Every structure is written in structure tokens, then in C-alpha cells.
């Protein structure tokens, strides 16, 4: 297989974002894209690159994943994440976590195991056996408290302010998609769901084919938005299959998000990389911060 130009794209969640917060949201995406692309430039795999990028987003309290995860109706964070390696179609996904600092690292451990999907207590028991970092559930509550104070105080901190006004509009899921120089694809997604969600509610983020998908020779995708809609139409797999049939990244992303809106009345966005290694993104929400790097352009390009 001829060498491919490496590429990586990340997003910081689709939703209603106050205009003055967009620069910060894009800056965090650029930092995550740079972290992931550094892995690719050093000869690392697409899988390693999307994990590095997702960790950067999970560790940034601006986003609704990892440290910044929003709280459910009981005031507890319940985190989900998913990961797919397009080279061998291996998947690792976790859901309903309360105490794992970086859910994407647990998803990687699951991917490397016999299982595909681990939930709740069982997932956390497995995490302990893998030596992953735990935090007290109060860690997420405190991050939310600080963020809320910053918003009320007008400072920087919360990217998607609608969380405070209408929890159902908050969909700051993060995602990353990459192709490495060997032509292997990978996709990752991580989220806290939406603020005030019912206990036990799970969206598309840990569901392969819905919130994320990667398949060598076709493409890869990561989604953000109202997960219930992305599950119903298996949006990540659908857009990847479209690219596998030759539809270029941007067109595939636009057509697929239009389908989510027209067919289901759903809102959100997605990032993709097509079979030729071209990046694409689309949203039907007011904003979706993203950043990407491709080929020799190591300086991330960003937008909302
Ligand atoms: N897209 C994230 C969720 O619905 O939970």
C-alpha cells in the first residue's frame, strides 16, 4: 500500500456556544489536534493518535468529557467513551463510569481485551486491574461547580453555556479521527452525555457505528449531538460506508448531518476522514469547534 498523508481531526462538541467563548474552544481543539498529530508524525498509529488527542480534550475542563463532564439528574457524572481501530475493526467502549479520570484509556484497555463493551461497576473493576487512574466522583462535581461560578462571573470556563439554560441542548462530546501513513484509520469519542440526564441514560458515544466508526479503505467518523438520533440511524457507520463508496469527506459529512436533521429532527455534528485521507466536518447546530492537521501542515487549522 502506498504511503498515505497522515491526517487527524478533532471536535469539541456541537451546540450553542457563546461567541466570546469560541476562540478558547478552538484553542483547546488545536492543542488536542497538535498532540494527536505529533504521534502520527513520529510514526505512531492512527489509534495511538486519536487516544492522545482525546486525552487532551478529556483533560481540558472546557469540554463535556473527562474532567469537564456534566452531571446527571442526581448530580453525578456518568462518563462514556468509545474507540475503534479501522485496521482490524477492533472496538473498545465503556459506559456509565463514575470514577475514571480518562475514559478513553479504559476504552483502549477494553479494545485490547476479549470484550467490546463494559459498563458501570464491572468496567471500573476492570480499570482497577489495568492500573488506570481513579478520581473521587466529587472531582467532577467540583469541576462543574467551578465552571458554573466562572460562567456566572463572566470568566472563561464553560464552552457551551446552554447547559445552564437548557440541559438538553448541551452536547459537548469530544471526538477524534485519524489516518496514519500506513493507511490505517481510527476513531474515538468521549462524553458526559447531557446535563441533568436520567441516571443510566447512554447516548451514541460508546456505541460503535453510532457515535464513532473506523474502517480501513472506507474512512472514519466521530459524532456529537443528541445521541438518541445518532444511534437510530447508525450515523458514524453510515457516513463511513458512504465514503467507502467514493463520496468525499466534506460531501459525506454534509449529506449525513442533513439526514439527521431532515429525517429525524436531530441536531449535532460530525468529523470524518475519507478513503483518500481528506478531512471533513459538518453540523446543524450553531457551532462545533474543530481543528485538524494534515500532511506537512503541522500547524492545526481550526474553526467552529
Ligand atoms: N452524543 C453524546 C450523547 O448523546 O451522549
Tab-separated table of C-alpha atoms and ligand atoms in Angstrom:
chain	number	residue	atom	x	y	z
A	1	UNK	CA	0.000	0.000	0.000
A	2	UNK	CA	1.486	3.408	-0.957
A	3	UNK	CA	2.204	5.739	1.951
A	4	UNK	CA	-0.733	7.938	2.903
A	5	UNK	CA	-0.549	11.517	4.086
A	6	UNK	CA	-1.310	11.344	7.816
A	7	UNK	CA	-4.300	13.383	8.930
A	8	UNK	CA	-6.156	13.981	12.168
A	9	UNK	CA	-9.263	15.992	13.044
A	10	UNK	CA	-10.879	16.617	16.437
A	11	UNK	CA	-14.064	18.318	17.616
A	12	UNK	CA	-15.107	19.815	20.929
A	13	UNK	CA	-18.848	19.219	20.670
A	14	UNK	CA	-21.750	20.633	18.707
A	15	UNK	CA	-24.141	23.030	20.382
A	16	UNK	CA	-24.926	26.639	21.148
A	17	UNK	CA	-21.683	28.309	22.138
A	18	UNK	CA	-21.407	31.920	23.228
A	19	UNK	CA	-19.405	33.750	20.526
A	20	UNK	CA	-16.891	35.127	23.032
A	21	UNK	CA	-16.059	31.561	24.061
A	22	UNK	CA	-15.354	30.231	20.585
A	23	UNK	CA	-11.670	31.273	20.491
A	24	UNK	CA	-10.981	29.330	23.678
A	25	UNK	CA	-12.932	26.328	22.415
A	26	UNK	CA	-10.934	26.345	19.172
A	27	UNK	CA	-7.671	26.791	21.041
A	28	UNK	CA	-8.343	23.612	23.046
A	29	UNK	CA	-9.124	21.753	19.819
A	30	UNK	CA	-5.907	22.990	18.224
A	31	UNK	CA	-3.903	21.781	21.227
A	32	UNK	CA	-5.584	18.369	21.035
A	33	UNK	CA	-5.050	18.125	17.270
A	34	UNK	CA	-1.381	19.022	17.713
A	35	UNK	CA	-0.989	16.356	20.420
A	36	UNK	CA	-2.544	13.699	18.194
A	37	UNK	CA	-0.716	14.754	15.056
A	38	UNK	CA	2.642	14.674	16.857
A	39	UNK	CA	2.010	10.952	17.375
A	40	UNK	CA	1.367	10.465	13.648
A	41	UNK	CA	4.434	12.462	12.605
A	42	UNK	CA	6.571	10.376	14.916
A	43	UNK	CA	5.369	7.279	13.029
A	44	UNK	CA	2.685	6.300	15.551
A	45	UNK	CA	-0.566	4.601	14.637
A	46	UNK	CA	-3.889	6.292	13.985
A	47	UNK	CA	-5.204	4.519	17.092
A	48	UNK	CA	-2.456	5.980	19.302
A	49	UNK	CA	-3.042	9.408	17.746
A	50	UNK	CA	-6.789	9.558	18.433
A	51	UNK	CA	-6.165	8.426	22.002
A	52	UNK	CA	-3.580	11.185	22.552
A	53	UNK	CA	-5.928	13.800	21.098
A	54	UNK	CA	-8.882	12.581	23.164
A	55	UNK	CA	-6.876	12.626	26.398
A	56	UNK	CA	-6.034	16.286	25.703
A	57	UNK	CA	-9.756	17.032	25.317
A	58	UNK	CA	-10.771	14.948	28.363
A	59	UNK	CA	-8.208	16.796	30.488
A	60	UNK	CA	-9.488	20.197	29.373
A	61	UNK	CA	-12.399	21.247	31.646
A	62	UNK	CA	-13.893	23.283	28.802
A	63	UNK	CA	-15.331	20.185	27.201
A	64	UNK	CA	-18.063	17.801	28.285
A	65	UNK	CA	-15.818	14.751	28.630
A	66	UNK	CA	-13.394	13.543	31.286
A	67	UNK	CA	-12.710	16.321	33.789
A	68	UNK	CA	-15.355	18.630	32.312
A	69	UNK	CA	-18.141	16.038	32.163
A	70	UNK	CA	-21.579	17.369	33.099
A	71	UNK	CA	-23.692	15.834	35.893
A	72	UNK	CA	-26.813	13.690	35.689
A	73	UNK	CA	-30.113	14.374	37.466
A	74	UNK	CA	-28.651	13.020	40.728
A	75	UNK	CA	-25.655	15.369	40.457
A	76	UNK	CA	-23.187	12.637	39.499
A	77	UNK	CA	-21.038	12.407	36.371
A	78	UNK	CA	-21.622	9.296	34.251
A	79	UNK	CA	-19.000	9.069	31.543
A	80	UNK	CA	-18.957	7.113	28.284
A	81	UNK	CA	-16.232	6.586	25.665
A	82	UNK	CA	-15.567	4.514	22.575
A	83	UNK	CA	-12.621	3.670	20.349
A	84	UNK	CA	-12.226	1.780	17.056
A	85	UNK	CA	-9.207	0.590	15.096
A	86	UNK	CA	-10.008	0.514	11.383
A	87	UNK	CA	-7.080	-1.812	10.672
A	88	UNK	CA	-8.666	-4.818	12.372
A	89	UNK	CA	-12.140	-3.488	13.272
A	90	UNK	CA	-11.401	-3.904	16.974
A	91	UNK	CA	-13.588	-1.848	19.296
A	92	UNK	CA	-13.366	-0.912	22.963
A	93	UNK	CA	-16.109	1.054	24.683
A	94	UNK	CA	-17.141	1.909	28.237
A	95	UNK	CA	-20.234	3.485	29.726
A	96	UNK	CA	-21.721	4.680	32.980
A	97	UNK	CA	-18.354	5.403	34.639
A	98	UNK	CA	-18.256	7.479	37.847
A	99	UNK	CA	-14.619	7.453	38.837
A	100	UNK	CA	-12.345	7.054	35.836
A	101	UNK	CA	-10.313	10.163	35.013
A	102	UNK	CA	-9.719	9.285	31.345
A	103	UNK	CA	-12.460	7.006	29.993
A	104	UNK	CA	-10.697	6.749	26.625
A	105	UNK	CA	-7.816	4.907	28.308
A	106	UNK	CA	-10.263	2.390	29.713
A	107	UNK	CA	-11.804	2.041	26.239
A	108	UNK	CA	-8.324	1.228	24.951
A	109	UNK	CA	-7.867	-1.442	27.624
A	110	UNK	CA	-11.225	-2.967	26.645
A	111	UNK	CA	-10.234	-2.883	22.963
A	112	UNK	CA	-7.122	-4.856	23.867
A	113	UNK	CA	-9.218	-7.414	25.780
A	114	UNK	CA	-11.658	-10.080	24.564
A	115	UNK	CA	-14.632	-7.825	25.257
A	116	UNK	CA	-16.026	-4.898	23.265
A	117	UNK	CA	-18.251	-3.042	25.731
A	118	UNK	CA	-18.010	-2.795	29.528
A	119	UNK	CA	-20.430	-0.899	31.768
A	120	UNK	CA	-20.507	0.658	35.234
A	121	UNK	CA	-19.070	-1.238	38.196
A	122	UNK	CA	-17.712	-4.031	36.044
A	123	UNK	CA	-15.872	-1.552	33.835
A	124	UNK	CA	-14.396	0.150	36.888
A	125	UNK	CA	-13.339	-3.204	38.352
A	126	UNK	CA	-11.559	-3.944	35.085
A	127	UNK	CA	-9.983	-0.465	35.189
A	128	UNK	CA	-8.506	-1.234	38.591
A	129	UNK	CA	-6.968	-4.435	37.258
A	130	UNK	CA	-5.402	-2.357	34.479
A	131	UNK	CA	-3.905	0.209	36.853
A	132	UNK	CA	-5.909	3.131	35.451
A	133	UNK	CA	-6.250	6.406	37.330
A	134	UNK	CA	-9.322	6.796	39.556
A	135	UNK	CA	-10.762	10.035	40.932
A	136	UNK	CA	-13.433	10.602	43.562
A	137	UNK	CA	-16.866	11.361	42.000
A	138	UNK	CA	-16.569	14.711	43.791
A	139	UNK	CA	-13.788	15.575	41.315
A	140	UNK	CA	-16.372	16.016	38.539
A	141	UNK	CA	-18.818	17.823	40.823
A	142	UNK	CA	-16.128	20.305	41.804
A	143	UNK	CA	-15.141	20.891	38.163
A	144	UNK	CA	-18.795	21.662	37.398
A	145	UNK	CA	-19.074	23.981	40.389
A	146	UNK	CA	-16.007	25.968	39.330
A	147	UNK	CA	-17.206	26.163	35.768
A	148	UNK	CA	-20.636	27.380	36.845
A	149	UNK	CA	-19.079	30.070	39.033
A	150	UNK	CA	-16.878	31.182	36.169
A	151	UNK	CA	-19.851	31.469	33.856
A	152	UNK	CA	-21.886	33.391	36.377
A	153	UNK	CA	-18.841	35.571	36.966
A	154	UNK	CA	-18.385	36.093	33.243
A	155	UNK	CA	-14.956	34.468	33.152
A	156	UNK	CA	-13.631	31.812	30.844
A	157	UNK	CA	-14.559	28.263	31.558
A	158	UNK	CA	-17.764	26.936	30.111
A	159	UNK	CA	-17.806	26.466	26.407
A	160	UNK	CA	-21.428	25.655	25.877
A	161	UNK	CA	-23.467	27.929	28.054
A	162	UNK	CA	-26.788	26.411	27.107
A	163	UNK	CA	-26.127	23.718	29.719
A	164	UNK	CA	-27.228	26.163	32.322
A	165	UNK	CA	-30.343	27.230	30.474
A	166	UNK	CA	-31.496	24.097	28.754
A	167	UNK	CA	-29.663	20.909	29.635
A	168	UNK	CA	-30.993	19.120	26.602
A	169	UNK	CA	-29.086	21.457	24.332
A	170	UNK	CA	-25.763	20.585	25.870
A	171	UNK	CA	-23.833	18.130	23.750
A	172	UNK	CA	-20.160	18.935	24.241
A	173	UNK	CA	-18.986	15.418	23.473
A	174	UNK	CA	-15.434	15.266	22.123
A	175	UNK	CA	-14.082	13.160	19.283
A	176	UNK	CA	-11.017	12.449	17.175
A	177	UNK	CA	-10.481	10.702	13.834
A	178	UNK	CA	-7.146	9.903	12.182
A	179	UNK	CA	-5.399	8.102	9.357
A	180	UNK	CA	-1.734	7.184	9.641
A	181	UNK	CA	0.901	6.913	6.934
A	182	UNK	CA	0.185	3.185	6.544
A	183	UNK	CA	-3.426	3.977	5.644
A	184	UNK	CA	-4.878	2.739	8.925
A	185	UNK	CA	-7.884	4.602	10.288
A	186	UNK	CA	-9.108	5.099	13.862
A	187	UNK	CA	-11.884	6.966	15.659
A	188	UNK	CA	-12.503	7.919	19.280
A	189	UNK	CA	-15.305	9.621	21.230
A	190	UNK	CA	-15.810	10.591	24.876
A	191	UNK	CA	-18.637	12.333	26.728
A	192	UNK	CA	-20.505	13.124	29.910
A	193	UNK	CA	-23.800	12.949	27.967
A	194	UNK	CA	-26.040	15.907	28.741
A	195	UNK	CA	-26.565	17.815	31.982
A	196	UNK	CA	-29.500	16.549	34.021
A	197	UNK	CA	-29.768	13.294	32.065
A	198	UNK	CA	-31.600	10.414	33.739
A	199	UNK	CA	-29.455	8.006	35.726
A	200	UNK	CA	-28.287	5.217	33.435
A	201	UNK	CA	-29.003	7.068	30.203
A	202	UNK	CA	-26.482	6.230	27.482
A	203	UNK	CA	-26.118	8.020	24.162
A	204	UNK	CA	-24.237	7.231	20.974
A	205	UNK	CA	-20.705	7.860	22.212
A	206	UNK	CA	-19.909	4.293	23.364
A	207	UNK	CA	-21.911	2.667	20.549
A	208	UNK	CA	-19.711	1.594	17.618
A	209	UNK	CA	-21.297	2.585	14.324
A	210	UNK	CA	-23.408	5.264	16.005
A	211	UNK	CA	-21.020	7.656	17.774
A	212	UNK	CA	-17.768	6.502	16.180
A	213	UNK	CA	-16.552	4.176	13.441
A	214	UNK	CA	-13.345	3.399	11.534
A	215	UNK	CA	-12.651	1.022	8.676
A	216	UNK	CA	-9.534	0.934	6.539
A	217	UNK	CA	-10.276	1.552	2.865
A	218	UNK	CA	-13.522	3.340	3.707
A	219	UNK	CA	-12.994	6.071	6.288
A	220	UNK	CA	-13.687	7.046	9.856
A	221	UNK	CA	-16.065	9.294	11.762
A	222	UNK	CA	-16.863	10.651	15.213
A	223	UNK	CA	-20.215	12.229	16.073
A	224	UNK	CA	-21.576	14.776	18.543
A	225	UNK	CA	-25.114	15.783	19.317
A	226	UNK	CA	-28.319	14.185	20.520
A	227	UNK	CA	-27.077	10.639	20.791
A	228	UNK	CA	-30.517	9.097	20.571
A	229	UNK	CA	-30.729	10.193	16.918
A	230	UNK	CA	-27.229	9.076	16.024
A	231	UNK	CA	-27.955	5.617	17.429
A	232	UNK	CA	-31.176	5.197	15.453
A	233	UNK	CA	-29.520	5.753	12.094
A	234	UNK	CA	-26.032	4.388	12.921
A	235	UNK	CA	-24.643	7.665	11.704
A	236	UNK	CA	-20.894	7.020	12.067
A	237	UNK	CA	-21.064	3.741	10.148
A	238	UNK	CA	-23.411	5.255	7.572
A	239	UNK	CA	-21.099	8.154	6.733
A	240	UNK	CA	-18.055	5.838	6.646
A	241	UNK	CA	-19.814	3.497	4.210
A	242	UNK	CA	-20.686	6.477	2.042
A	243	UNK	CA	-17.012	7.472	1.924
A	244	UNK	CA	-16.086	3.870	1.169
A	245	UNK	CA	-18.208	4.189	-1.954
A	246	UNK	CA	-16.199	7.200	-3.078
A	247	UNK	CA	-18.096	10.156	-1.648
A	248	UNK	CA	-15.524	12.716	-0.496
A	249	UNK	CA	-15.263	13.685	3.155
A	250	UNK	CA	-16.938	17.064	3.101
A	251	UNK	CA	-19.891	15.951	0.983
A	252	UNK	CA	-20.421	12.803	3.028
A	253	UNK	CA	-20.393	14.795	6.272
A	254	UNK	CA	-22.822	17.406	4.944
A	255	UNK	CA	-25.236	14.860	3.487
A	256	UNK	CA	-25.238	12.745	6.629
A	257	UNK	CA	-25.877	15.588	9.052
A	258	UNK	CA	-28.656	16.806	6.752
A	259	UNK	CA	-30.184	13.350	7.071
A	260	UNK	CA	-30.072	13.559	10.876
A	261	UNK	CA	-31.944	16.841	10.709
A	262	UNK	CA	-34.387	16.097	7.881
A	263	UNK	CA	-35.260	12.520	8.706
A	264	UNK	CA	-35.198	12.624	12.497
A	265	UNK	CA	-35.226	16.273	13.507
A	266	UNK	CA	-31.956	15.666	15.363
A	267	UNK	CA	-29.170	18.159	15.993
A	268	UNK	CA	-25.423	17.678	16.136
A	269	UNK	CA	-22.300	17.387	14.058
A	270	UNK	CA	-19.586	15.039	12.916
A	271	UNK	CA	-15.973	14.900	11.802
A	272	UNK	CA	-14.706	12.473	9.163
A	273	UNK	CA	-11.699	11.361	7.157
A	274	UNK	CA	-12.355	9.731	3.782
A	275	UNK	CA	-10.564	6.908	1.998
A	276	UNK	CA	-8.174	9.401	0.360
A	277	UNK	CA	-7.260	10.890	3.729
A	278	UNK	CA	-9.223	14.115	3.252
A	279	UNK	CA	-10.826	15.642	6.334
A	280	UNK	CA	-14.412	16.859	6.562
A	281	UNK	CA	-16.842	18.159	9.134
A	282	UNK	CA	-20.467	19.301	9.278
A	283	UNK	CA	-23.004	20.435	11.858
A	284	UNK	CA	-26.618	21.586	12.008
A	285	UNK	CA	-26.134	23.362	15.337
A	286	UNK	CA	-24.960	26.960	15.797
A	287	UNK	CA	-21.363	25.882	16.367
A	288	UNK	CA	-18.937	22.966	16.635
A	289	UNK	CA	-15.302	23.802	17.412
A	290	UNK	CA	-12.886	21.616	15.445
A	291	UNK	CA	-9.225	21.517	14.435
A	292	UNK	CA	-7.223	19.391	12.040
A	293	UNK	CA	-3.701	18.728	10.778
A	294	UNK	CA	-2.819	17.006	7.527
A	295	UNK	CA	0.334	16.080	5.620
A	296	UNK	CA	3.161	18.566	6.102
A	297	UNK	CA	0.935	21.175	7.729
A	298	UNK	CA	1.744	20.672	11.370
A	299	UNK	CA	0.063	23.912	12.406
A	300	UNK	CA	-3.553	22.991	13.236
A	301	UNK	CA	-6.317	24.653	11.246
A	302	UNK	CA	-9.379	25.371	13.361
A	303	UNK	CA	-12.903	26.661	13.062
A	304	UNK	CA	-16.332	26.480	14.627
B	1	LIG	N1	-23.557	12.482	21.857
B	1	LIG	C1	-23.400	12.272	23.221
B	1	LIG	C2	-24.605	11.794	23.890
B	1	LIG	O1	-25.696	11.920	23.354
B	1	LIG	O2	-24.478	11.306	24.991
